[in-house]
Amino acid sequence: MNLTYLYDQLYRWWECHRRELPWRDTRDAYRIWLSEIILQQTRVQQGLDYYMRFTSRFPDVDSLAAADEQEVLRLWQGLGYYSRARNLYKCAQTIVERGWQPFPTRYEDIRSLPGIGDYTAGAITAFAYDQPYPAMDGNVYRVVARLFDCDIPFDTTQDKRHFHELILRLLDHEHPGLFNAAIMELGALHCTPSLADPETGDVRCTSCPLQTLCLGYQHGTAELLPVRKPRPKLRDRYLNYTIYLAEQDGQRYTLIRQRTERDIWQHLWEFPLVETQNALLPPTPGVPSVELKHILSHQRLYARFEKQTVRELPALEGTRRVALRDLDEYGLSRLTLIALERLL
Ligand code: SF4
């Protein structure tokens, strides 16, 4: 492949089409790391709000490490995949414990931190320090699969290694940060999963800067790539929540418990729960309730929240009595927030 031509085409396209995003104007590894973690499984527009919130509340690793985990989870609320927030916090603490502030600079050190895989370590070292590491996100896998007309799925570690070798053949060792950003952006904006332009119906390849180099385009296979293995079946779960409400001295109180198990929403708080096997429990007659379906990456949740107004809160093991107005001090799942909005 003619790399000089590839870089020339790619960087010209980048100059015309790149989105202005705050984490692109910085070499601050801490901020780049934050943006990378936030943007995993999140659309850029939504991630942007969270990035602004996090960087204004926690401007550096020290302030994040010194925070309370609940505050971090609260700030993360609504973004889902809470293990990312817990790892973010753990990671900041590990950096401080090891005396690596403001942020480690070696790829191996960065890769050894909680929640940082090959992709994030590559992105940080390339964007912040301009070191020659590839940053392979889903968009880059797609572009690479199409450029090389490669029909190997990239679900296993071994498959990923193959793609890693392919991207190493393309990586611009003089400008790794620029190369990674440009190829990621090409995948995000131009070489998208569906190649038909939604406005004009034209196939995007016809206006692609890499068209003459792209084997997938030349062989007519681009739209079929990358190949993915079928997703495992979602596991169904049935969650029966009770929101107890009792009034005392003009204030409403409720019961919540923290999820400590190694399971979804670890360390978040929730209302008393009964999980059932094959279906939700029948609703209690005359009690206001809301039924919600919620899809996570590997699970489909069916949940009912019942609002039980009582004279006194029951003594339930492991729960904490809190004033309803203080509930926003606790990290709650998005599902719980939706139920609260609908029921209270
Ligand atoms: S020619 Fe088409 S498939 Fe190939 S990189 Fe460009 S947009 Fe993607």
mmCIF file of C-alpha atoms and ligand atoms in Angstrom:
data_model
loop_
_atom_site.group_PDB
_atom_site.id
_atom_site.type_symbol
_atom_site.label_atom_id
_atom_site.label_comp_id
_atom_site.label_asym_id
_atom_site.label_seq_id
_atom_site.Cartn_x
_atom_site.Cartn_y
_atom_site.Cartn_z
ATOM 1 C CA MET A 1 0.000 0.000 0.000
ATOM 2 C CA ASN A 2 1.279 3.454 -0.895
ATOM 3 C CA LEU A 3 1.511 4.981 2.567
ATOM 4 C CA THR A 4 2.626 8.448 1.480
ATOM 5 C CA TYR A 5 -0.479 8.704 -0.649
ATOM 6 C CA LEU A 6 -2.665 7.308 2.146
ATOM 7 C CA TYR A 7 -1.405 9.866 4.697
ATOM 8 C CA ASP A 8 -1.730 12.689 2.245
ATOM 9 C CA GLN A 9 -5.329 11.787 1.371
ATOM 10 C CA LEU A 10 -6.347 11.010 4.933
ATOM 11 C CA TYR A 11 -4.911 14.184 6.471
ATOM 12 C CA ARG A 12 -6.462 16.422 3.806
ATOM 13 C CA TRP A 13 -9.823 14.843 4.490
ATOM 14 C CA TRP A 14 -9.250 15.293 8.235
ATOM 15 C CA GLU A 15 -8.498 18.985 7.849
ATOM 16 C CA CYS A 16 -11.814 19.544 6.045
ATOM 17 C CA HIS A 17 -14.091 17.259 8.036
ATOM 18 C CA ARG A 18 -12.809 16.913 11.608
ATOM 19 C CA ARG A 19 -15.165 17.772 14.411
ATOM 20 C CA GLU A 20 -14.000 20.351 16.930
ATOM 21 C CA LEU A 21 -14.028 18.531 20.253
ATOM 22 C CA PRO A 22 -12.424 19.764 23.470
ATOM 23 C CA TRP A 23 -10.300 16.650 24.033
ATOM 24 C CA ARG A 24 -8.754 17.120 20.603
ATOM 25 C CA ASP A 25 -7.274 20.495 21.545
ATOM 26 C CA THR A 26 -5.316 19.195 24.478
ATOM 27 C CA ARG A 27 -2.193 17.169 25.121
ATOM 28 C CA ASP A 28 -3.250 16.662 28.732
ATOM 29 C CA ALA A 29 -3.190 12.873 29.151
ATOM 30 C CA TYR A 30 -5.622 13.057 32.085
ATOM 31 C CA ARG A 31 -8.254 14.796 29.955
ATOM 32 C CA ILE A 32 -7.658 12.494 27.010
ATOM 33 C CA TRP A 33 -8.041 9.499 29.291
ATOM 34 C CA LEU A 34 -11.313 10.888 30.728
ATOM 35 C CA SER A 35 -12.710 11.479 27.256
ATOM 36 C CA GLU A 36 -11.745 7.989 26.110
ATOM 37 C CA ILE A 37 -13.437 6.290 29.064
ATOM 38 C CA ILE A 38 -16.550 8.441 28.771
ATOM 39 C CA LEU A 39 -16.835 7.858 25.032
ATOM 40 C CA GLN A 40 -16.758 4.057 25.289
ATOM 41 C CA GLN A 41 -20.330 2.932 24.464
ATOM 42 C CA THR A 42 -21.478 6.576 24.414
ATOM 43 C CA ARG A 43 -22.376 8.949 21.605
ATOM 44 C CA VAL A 44 -20.098 11.972 21.251
ATOM 45 C CA GLN A 45 -22.859 14.508 21.931
ATOM 46 C CA GLN A 46 -23.895 12.856 25.179
ATOM 47 C CA GLY A 47 -20.275 12.229 26.166
ATOM 48 C CA LEU A 48 -19.446 15.880 25.692
ATOM 49 C CA ASP A 49 -21.733 16.982 28.560
ATOM 50 C CA TYR A 50 -20.213 14.406 30.883
ATOM 51 C CA TYR A 51 -16.692 15.348 29.846
ATOM 52 C CA MET A 52 -17.401 19.010 30.733
ATOM 53 C CA ARG A 53 -18.942 17.998 34.066
ATOM 54 C CA PHE A 54 -16.030 15.754 35.009
ATOM 55 C CA THR A 55 -13.263 18.110 33.965
ATOM 56 C CA SER A 56 -14.827 21.060 35.753
ATOM 57 C CA ARG A 57 -15.435 19.101 38.998
ATOM 58 C CA PHE A 58 -12.206 17.085 38.785
ATOM 59 C CA PRO A 59 -9.596 19.099 36.877
ATOM 60 C CA ASP A 60 -6.805 16.587 37.563
ATOM 61 C CA VAL A 61 -6.014 13.098 38.817
ATOM 62 C CA ASP A 62 -5.499 14.298 42.417
ATOM 63 C CA SER A 63 -8.946 15.842 42.705
ATOM 64 C CA LEU A 64 -10.589 12.732 41.248
ATOM 65 C CA ALA A 65 -8.626 10.383 43.533
ATOM 66 C CA ALA A 66 -9.570 12.463 46.605
ATOM 67 C CA ALA A 67 -13.294 12.384 45.770
ATOM 68 C CA ASP A 68 -15.881 10.144 47.331
ATOM 69 C CA GLU A 69 -16.765 7.174 45.075
ATOM 70 C CA GLN A 70 -20.453 7.995 45.424
ATOM 71 C CA GLU A 71 -19.858 11.455 44.033
ATOM 72 C CA VAL A 72 -18.106 9.970 41.003
ATOM 73 C CA LEU A 73 -20.966 7.513 40.456
ATOM 74 C CA ARG A 74 -23.499 10.322 40.856
ATOM 75 C CA LEU A 75 -21.748 12.430 38.256
ATOM 76 C CA TRP A 76 -21.744 9.390 35.966
ATOM 77 C CA GLN A 77 -25.460 8.814 36.504
ATOM 78 C CA GLY A 78 -27.363 8.212 33.257
ATOM 79 C CA LEU A 79 -24.320 7.146 31.253
ATOM 80 C CA GLY A 80 -24.648 3.408 32.026
ATOM 81 C CA TYR A 81 -21.865 0.800 32.190
ATOM 82 C CA TYR A 82 -21.035 1.872 35.727
ATOM 83 C CA SER A 83 -17.951 -0.322 35.905
ATOM 84 C CA ARG A 84 -16.313 2.414 33.804
ATOM 85 C CA ALA A 85 -16.972 4.984 36.543
ATOM 86 C CA ARG A 86 -15.704 2.675 39.271
ATOM 87 C CA ASN A 87 -12.570 1.949 37.261
ATOM 88 C CA LEU A 88 -12.099 5.644 36.567
ATOM 89 C CA TYR A 89 -12.027 6.274 40.276
ATOM 90 C CA LYS A 90 -9.830 3.247 41.032
ATOM 91 C CA CYS A 91 -7.474 4.280 38.271
ATOM 92 C CA ALA A 92 -7.044 7.816 39.671
ATOM 93 C CA GLN A 93 -6.334 6.365 43.102
ATOM 94 C CA THR A 94 -3.792 3.914 41.682
ATOM 95 C CA ILE A 95 -1.970 6.733 39.874
ATOM 96 C CA VAL A 96 -1.754 8.725 43.120
ATOM 97 C CA GLU A 97 -0.677 5.670 45.161
ATOM 98 C CA ARG A 98 2.123 5.001 42.684
ATOM 99 C CA GLY A 99 3.129 8.671 42.585
ATOM 100 C CA TRP A 100 2.529 8.840 38.823
ATOM 101 C CA GLN A 101 0.829 12.250 38.715
ATOM 102 C CA PRO A 102 -0.029 14.111 36.641
ATOM 103 C CA PHE A 103 -0.349 10.972 34.464
ATOM 104 C CA PRO A 104 1.998 8.104 33.545
ATOM 105 C CA THR A 105 3.800 8.470 30.232
ATOM 106 C CA ARG A 106 4.912 4.895 29.425
ATOM 107 C CA TYR A 107 2.493 2.678 27.485
ATOM 108 C CA GLU A 108 3.125 -0.280 29.816
ATOM 109 C CA ASP A 109 2.371 1.799 32.928
ATOM 110 C CA ILE A 110 -0.803 3.201 31.418
ATOM 111 C CA ARG A 111 -1.909 -0.269 30.257
ATOM 112 C CA SER A 112 -1.425 -1.639 33.793
ATOM 113 C CA LEU A 113 -4.083 0.686 35.246
ATOM 114 C CA PRO A 114 -7.640 -0.460 36.071
ATOM 115 C CA GLY A 115 -10.110 -0.146 33.213
ATOM 116 C CA ILE A 116 -7.439 0.615 30.603
ATOM 117 C CA GLY A 117 -7.154 -1.856 27.743
ATOM 118 C CA ASP A 118 -5.017 -1.850 24.616
ATOM 119 C CA TYR A 119 -7.222 0.634 22.816
ATOM 120 C CA THR A 120 -7.302 3.272 25.576
ATOM 121 C CA ALA A 121 -3.595 2.905 26.335
ATOM 122 C CA GLY A 122 -2.841 3.328 22.629
ATOM 123 C CA ALA A 123 -5.098 6.362 22.324
ATOM 124 C CA ILE A 124 -3.560 8.108 25.348
ATOM 125 C CA THR A 125 0.043 7.488 24.344
ATOM 126 C CA ALA A 126 -0.582 8.506 20.743
ATOM 127 C CA PHE A 127 -2.749 11.577 21.422
ATOM 128 C CA ALA A 128 -0.981 12.928 24.490
ATOM 129 C CA TYR A 129 2.633 11.929 23.835
ATOM 130 C CA ASP A 130 2.678 11.277 20.081
ATOM 131 C CA GLN A 131 4.137 7.812 20.579
ATOM 132 C CA PRO A 132 3.670 5.250 17.775
ATOM 133 C CA TYR A 133 0.831 3.139 19.169
ATOM 134 C CA PRO A 134 -2.377 2.386 17.285
ATOM 135 C CA ALA A 135 -5.719 3.252 18.883
ATOM 136 C CA MET A 136 -8.149 0.663 17.569
ATOM 137 C CA ASP A 137 -11.747 1.429 18.365
ATOM 138 C CA GLY A 138 -14.750 -0.096 16.553
ATOM 139 C CA ASN A 139 -14.555 2.555 13.838
ATOM 140 C CA VAL A 140 -10.932 1.749 13.094
ATOM 141 C CA TYR A 141 -11.606 -2.013 12.981
ATOM 142 C CA ARG A 142 -14.241 -1.326 10.350
ATOM 143 C CA VAL A 143 -11.984 0.876 8.202
ATOM 144 C CA VAL A 144 -9.097 -1.595 8.436
ATOM 145 C CA ALA A 145 -11.306 -4.605 7.641
ATOM 146 C CA ARG A 146 -12.556 -2.810 4.532
ATOM 147 C CA LEU A 147 -9.207 -1.424 3.422
ATOM 148 C CA PHE A 148 -7.631 -4.893 3.538
ATOM 149 C CA ASP A 149 -10.833 -6.743 2.585
ATOM 150 C CA CYS A 150 -10.367 -8.826 5.725
ATOM 151 C CA ASP A 151 -13.295 -11.076 6.654
ATOM 152 C CA ILE A 152 -11.950 -12.364 9.960
ATOM 153 C CA PRO A 153 -14.286 -11.406 12.822
ATOM 154 C CA PHE A 154 -12.588 -9.390 15.547
ATOM 155 C CA ASP A 155 -14.315 -10.802 18.590
ATOM 156 C CA THR A 156 -11.510 -12.863 20.100
ATOM 157 C CA THR A 157 -8.101 -11.734 21.334
ATOM 158 C CA GLN A 158 -6.425 -13.723 18.575
ATOM 159 C CA ASP A 159 -8.547 -12.083 15.868
ATOM 160 C CA LYS A 160 -7.803 -8.679 17.337
ATOM 161 C CA ARG A 161 -4.098 -9.422 17.140
ATOM 162 C CA HIS A 162 -4.475 -9.964 13.411
ATOM 163 C CA PHE A 163 -6.114 -6.544 13.018
ATOM 164 C CA HIS A 164 -3.440 -5.048 15.221
ATOM 165 C CA GLU A 165 -0.821 -6.308 12.792
ATOM 166 C CA LEU A 166 -2.738 -4.804 9.884
ATOM 167 C CA ILE A 167 -2.989 -1.378 11.486
ATOM 168 C CA LEU A 168 0.714 -1.485 12.362
ATOM 169 C CA ARG A 169 1.387 -1.723 8.637
ATOM 170 C CA LEU A 170 -0.462 1.563 8.163
ATOM 171 C CA LEU A 171 0.539 3.515 11.282
ATOM 172 C CA ASP A 172 2.300 6.813 10.618
ATOM 173 C CA HIS A 173 5.316 6.660 12.907
ATOM 174 C CA GLU A 174 6.045 10.341 12.410
ATOM 175 C CA HIS A 175 2.561 11.540 13.325
ATOM 176 C CA PRO A 176 0.853 8.741 15.270
ATOM 177 C CA GLY A 177 -1.562 11.094 17.086
ATOM 178 C CA LEU A 178 -2.735 12.657 13.858
ATOM 179 C CA PHE A 179 -2.979 9.289 12.102
ATOM 180 C CA ASN A 180 -5.084 7.725 14.853
ATOM 181 C CA ALA A 181 -7.397 10.704 15.141
ATOM 182 C CA ALA A 182 -7.892 10.919 11.379
ATOM 183 C CA ILE A 183 -8.597 7.236 10.782
ATOM 184 C CA MET A 184 -10.982 7.107 13.752
ATOM 185 C CA GLU A 185 -12.820 10.135 12.413
ATOM 186 C CA LEU A 186 -13.008 8.632 8.935
ATOM 187 C CA GLY A 187 -14.662 5.553 10.456
ATOM 188 C CA ALA A 188 -17.002 7.655 12.592
ATOM 189 C CA LEU A 189 -18.153 10.035 9.849
ATOM 190 C CA HIS A 190 -17.489 8.534 6.436
ATOM 191 C CA CYS A 191 -16.721 4.813 6.422
ATOM 192 C CA THR A 192 -19.823 4.144 8.525
ATOM 193 C CA PRO A 193 -21.496 0.721 9.000
ATOM 194 C CA SER A 194 -23.991 1.493 6.256
ATOM 195 C CA LEU A 195 -22.190 3.005 3.313
ATOM 196 C CA ALA A 196 -25.225 4.662 1.736
ATOM 197 C CA ASP A 197 -25.412 8.386 2.442
ATOM 198 C CA PRO A 198 -28.825 8.837 4.185
ATOM 199 C CA GLU A 199 -29.438 12.158 2.424
ATOM 200 C CA THR A 200 -28.391 11.431 -1.142
ATOM 201 C CA GLY A 201 -28.465 7.630 -1.193
ATOM 202 C CA ASP A 202 -24.989 7.693 -2.799
ATOM 203 C CA VAL A 203 -22.452 5.103 -1.737
ATOM 204 C CA ARG A 204 -19.927 6.938 0.406
ATOM 205 C CA CYS A 205 -16.992 5.094 -1.184
ATOM 206 C CA THR A 206 -17.348 7.218 -4.301
ATOM 207 C CA SER A 207 -16.279 10.306 -2.322
ATOM 208 C CA CYS A 208 -13.852 8.527 0.015
ATOM 209 C CA PRO A 209 -10.263 9.795 0.172
ATOM 210 C CA LEU A 210 -9.000 6.184 0.438
ATOM 211 C CA GLN A 211 -11.118 4.756 -2.367
ATOM 212 C CA THR A 212 -8.238 3.882 -4.710
ATOM 213 C CA LEU A 213 -6.453 2.016 -1.906
ATOM 214 C CA CYS A 214 -9.467 0.178 -0.550
ATOM 215 C CA LEU A 215 -9.627 -3.531 -1.403
ATOM 216 C CA GLY A 216 -13.101 -3.883 0.088
ATOM 217 C CA TYR A 217 -14.381 -1.257 -2.313
ATOM 218 C CA GLN A 218 -12.523 -2.765 -5.271
ATOM 219 C CA HIS A 219 -13.829 -6.276 -4.521
ATOM 220 C CA GLY A 220 -17.375 -5.068 -3.775
ATOM 221 C CA THR A 221 -17.282 -6.505 -0.257
ATOM 222 C CA ALA A 222 -17.020 -3.283 1.790
ATOM 223 C CA GLU A 223 -20.647 -3.179 2.922
ATOM 224 C CA LEU A 224 -20.361 -6.759 4.273
ATOM 225 C CA LEU A 225 -17.370 -5.909 6.437
ATOM 226 C CA PRO A 226 -16.412 -6.180 9.188
ATOM 227 C CA VAL A 227 -17.710 -9.663 9.919
ATOM 228 C CA ARG A 228 -19.095 -10.124 13.397
ATOM 229 C CA LYS A 229 -19.867 -13.317 15.254
ATOM 230 C CA PRO A 230 -23.536 -13.574 16.284
ATOM 231 C CA ARG A 231 -24.140 -11.947 19.667
ATOM 232 C CA PRO A 232 -24.820 -14.273 22.611
ATOM 233 C CA LYS A 233 -28.456 -14.459 23.659
ATOM 234 C CA LEU A 234 -29.524 -11.850 26.219
ATOM 235 C CA ARG A 235 -30.257 -13.144 29.699
ATOM 236 C CA ASP A 236 -33.717 -12.150 30.977
ATOM 237 C CA ARG A 237 -34.063 -10.956 34.573
ATOM 238 C CA TYR A 238 -37.162 -10.001 36.563
ATOM 239 C CA LEU A 239 -36.798 -7.299 39.184
ATOM 240 C CA ASN A 240 -39.603 -6.450 41.605
ATOM 241 C CA TYR A 241 -38.871 -3.210 43.468
ATOM 242 C CA THR A 242 -40.826 -1.628 46.289
ATOM 243 C CA ILE A 243 -40.495 2.083 46.949
ATOM 244 C CA TYR A 244 -41.637 2.407 50.557
ATOM 245 C CA LEU A 245 -42.695 5.899 51.538
ATOM 246 C CA ALA A 246 -43.373 7.048 55.084
ATOM 247 C CA GLU A 247 -43.983 10.590 56.238
ATOM 248 C CA GLN A 248 -42.487 12.027 59.401
ATOM 249 C CA ASP A 249 -42.332 15.688 60.509
ATOM 250 C CA GLY A 250 -43.472 16.855 57.084
ATOM 251 C CA GLN A 251 -40.740 14.894 55.252
ATOM 252 C CA ARG A 252 -41.002 11.751 53.184
ATOM 253 C CA TYR A 253 -38.591 8.923 53.875
ATOM 254 C CA THR A 254 -37.773 5.773 51.938
ATOM 255 C CA LEU A 255 -35.528 2.707 52.115
ATOM 256 C CA ILE A 256 -32.581 2.009 49.843
ATOM 257 C CA ARG A 257 -29.756 -0.513 49.801
ATOM 258 C CA GLN A 258 -26.380 -0.571 48.157
ATOM 259 C CA ARG A 259 -25.626 -3.249 45.568
ATOM 260 C CA THR A 260 -22.422 -4.861 46.732
ATOM 261 C CA GLU A 261 -22.565 -8.096 44.718
ATOM 262 C CA ARG A 262 -20.378 -8.588 41.650
ATOM 263 C CA ASP A 263 -23.224 -7.939 39.321
ATOM 264 C CA ILE A 264 -24.800 -5.116 37.331
ATOM 265 C CA TRP A 265 -24.793 -1.710 39.059
ATOM 266 C CA GLN A 266 -22.214 -2.696 41.651
ATOM 267 C CA HIS A 267 -21.957 -0.002 44.391
ATOM 268 C CA LEU A 268 -25.057 1.836 43.179
ATOM 269 C CA TRP A 269 -28.123 2.182 45.398
ATOM 270 C CA GLU A 270 -31.583 0.800 44.791
ATOM 271 C CA PHE A 271 -34.958 0.228 46.448
ATOM 272 C CA PRO A 272 -35.707 -3.077 48.196
ATOM 273 C CA LEU A 273 -35.718 -5.763 45.552
ATOM 274 C CA VAL A 274 -37.105 -9.232 45.041
ATOM 275 C CA GLU A 275 -35.657 -10.892 41.971
ATOM 276 C CA THR A 276 -37.818 -13.668 40.511
ATOM 277 C CA GLN A 277 -36.968 -16.400 38.041
ATOM 278 C CA ASN A 278 -39.306 -16.530 35.040
ATOM 279 C CA ALA A 279 -41.689 -13.592 35.369
ATOM 280 C CA LEU A 280 -42.436 -10.551 37.473
ATOM 281 C CA LEU A 281 -44.607 -11.037 40.561
ATOM 282 C CA PRO A 282 -48.280 -10.174 40.038
ATOM 283 C CA PRO A 283 -48.895 -6.463 40.824
ATOM 284 C CA THR A 284 -50.362 -5.653 44.250
ATOM 285 C CA PRO A 285 -53.957 -4.502 43.669
ATOM 286 C CA GLY A 286 -54.577 -0.792 44.289
ATOM 287 C CA VAL A 287 -50.872 0.083 44.563
ATOM 288 C CA PRO A 288 -49.424 2.598 42.063
ATOM 289 C CA SER A 289 -46.698 1.014 39.984
ATOM 290 C CA VAL A 290 -44.668 1.372 36.830
ATOM 291 C CA GLU A 291 -43.339 -1.413 34.619
ATOM 292 C CA LEU A 292 -40.140 -0.900 32.646
ATOM 293 C CA LYS A 293 -38.033 -2.898 30.227
ATOM 294 C CA HIS A 294 -34.343 -2.065 30.147
ATOM 295 C CA ILE A 295 -31.651 -3.540 27.911
ATOM 296 C CA LEU A 296 -28.055 -3.793 29.058
ATOM 297 C CA SER A 297 -25.200 -5.251 27.019
ATOM 298 C CA HIS A 298 -25.879 -8.885 28.028
ATOM 299 C CA GLN A 299 -29.132 -8.712 29.906
ATOM 300 C CA ARG A 300 -32.746 -7.752 29.334
ATOM 301 C CA LEU A 301 -34.339 -6.466 32.507
ATOM 302 C CA TYR A 302 -38.047 -6.519 33.245
ATOM 303 C CA ALA A 303 -38.757 -4.372 36.282
ATOM 304 C CA ARG A 304 -41.767 -3.256 38.219
ATOM 305 C CA PHE A 305 -41.563 -0.499 40.821
ATOM 306 C CA GLU A 306 -44.432 -0.338 43.301
ATOM 307 C CA LYS A 307 -45.029 2.731 45.449
ATOM 308 C CA GLN A 308 -46.113 1.578 48.897
ATOM 309 C CA THR A 309 -47.166 4.355 51.260
ATOM 310 C CA VAL A 310 -46.797 3.099 54.839
ATOM 311 C CA ARG A 311 -47.089 4.559 58.354
ATOM 312 C CA GLU A 312 -43.671 3.264 59.310
ATOM 313 C CA LEU A 313 -40.853 1.968 57.150
ATOM 314 C CA PRO A 314 -40.348 -1.789 57.611
ATOM 315 C CA ALA A 315 -37.134 -3.050 59.207
ATOM 316 C CA LEU A 316 -35.439 -4.652 56.213
ATOM 317 C CA GLU A 317 -31.951 -6.027 56.613
ATOM 318 C CA GLY A 318 -29.217 -4.154 54.769
ATOM 319 C CA THR A 319 -31.346 -1.119 53.938
ATOM 320 C CA ARG A 320 -30.822 2.496 54.864
ATOM 321 C CA ARG A 321 -33.530 5.016 55.708
ATOM 322 C CA VAL A 322 -33.107 8.227 53.741
ATOM 323 C CA ALA A 323 -35.146 11.363 53.193
ATOM 324 C CA LEU A 324 -36.569 11.389 49.691
ATOM 325 C CA ARG A 325 -35.106 14.814 49.042
ATOM 326 C CA ASP A 326 -31.603 13.468 49.820
ATOM 327 C CA LEU A 327 -31.892 10.644 47.290
ATOM 328 C CA ASP A 328 -29.879 12.561 44.700
ATOM 329 C CA GLU A 329 -26.827 12.203 46.952
ATOM 330 C CA TYR A 330 -26.779 8.493 46.113
ATOM 331 C CA GLY A 331 -25.690 6.924 42.846
ATOM 332 C CA LEU A 332 -28.770 5.388 41.215
ATOM 333 C CA SER A 333 -29.111 3.407 37.995
ATOM 334 C CA ARG A 334 -30.788 4.940 34.985
ATOM 335 C CA LEU A 335 -33.631 2.443 35.374
ATOM 336 C CA THR A 336 -34.285 3.665 38.932
ATOM 337 C CA LEU A 337 -34.162 7.301 37.843
ATOM 338 C CA ILE A 338 -36.766 6.654 35.128
ATOM 339 C CA ALA A 339 -39.018 4.873 37.642
ATOM 340 C CA LEU A 340 -38.711 7.768 40.097
ATOM 341 C CA GLU A 341 -39.578 10.257 37.411
ATOM 342 C CA ARG A 342 -42.699 8.311 36.453
ATOM 343 C CA LEU A 343 -43.910 7.381 39.923
ATOM 344 C CA LEU A 344 -43.089 10.255 42.305
HETATM 345 S S1 SF4 B 1 -13.694 3.257 0.016
HETATM 346 FE FE1 SF4 B 1 -15.556 2.853 1.124
HETATM 347 S S2 SF4 B 1 -15.125 1.056 2.343
HETATM 348 FE FE2 SF4 B 1 -13.163 1.837 1.625
HETATM 349 S S3 SF4 B 1 -12.454 3.109 3.301
HETATM 350 FE FE3 SF4 B 1 -13.566 4.416 1.888
HETATM 351 S S4 SF4 B 1 -15.670 4.496 2.638
HETATM 352 FE FE4 SF4 B 1 -14.632 2.782 3.640
#
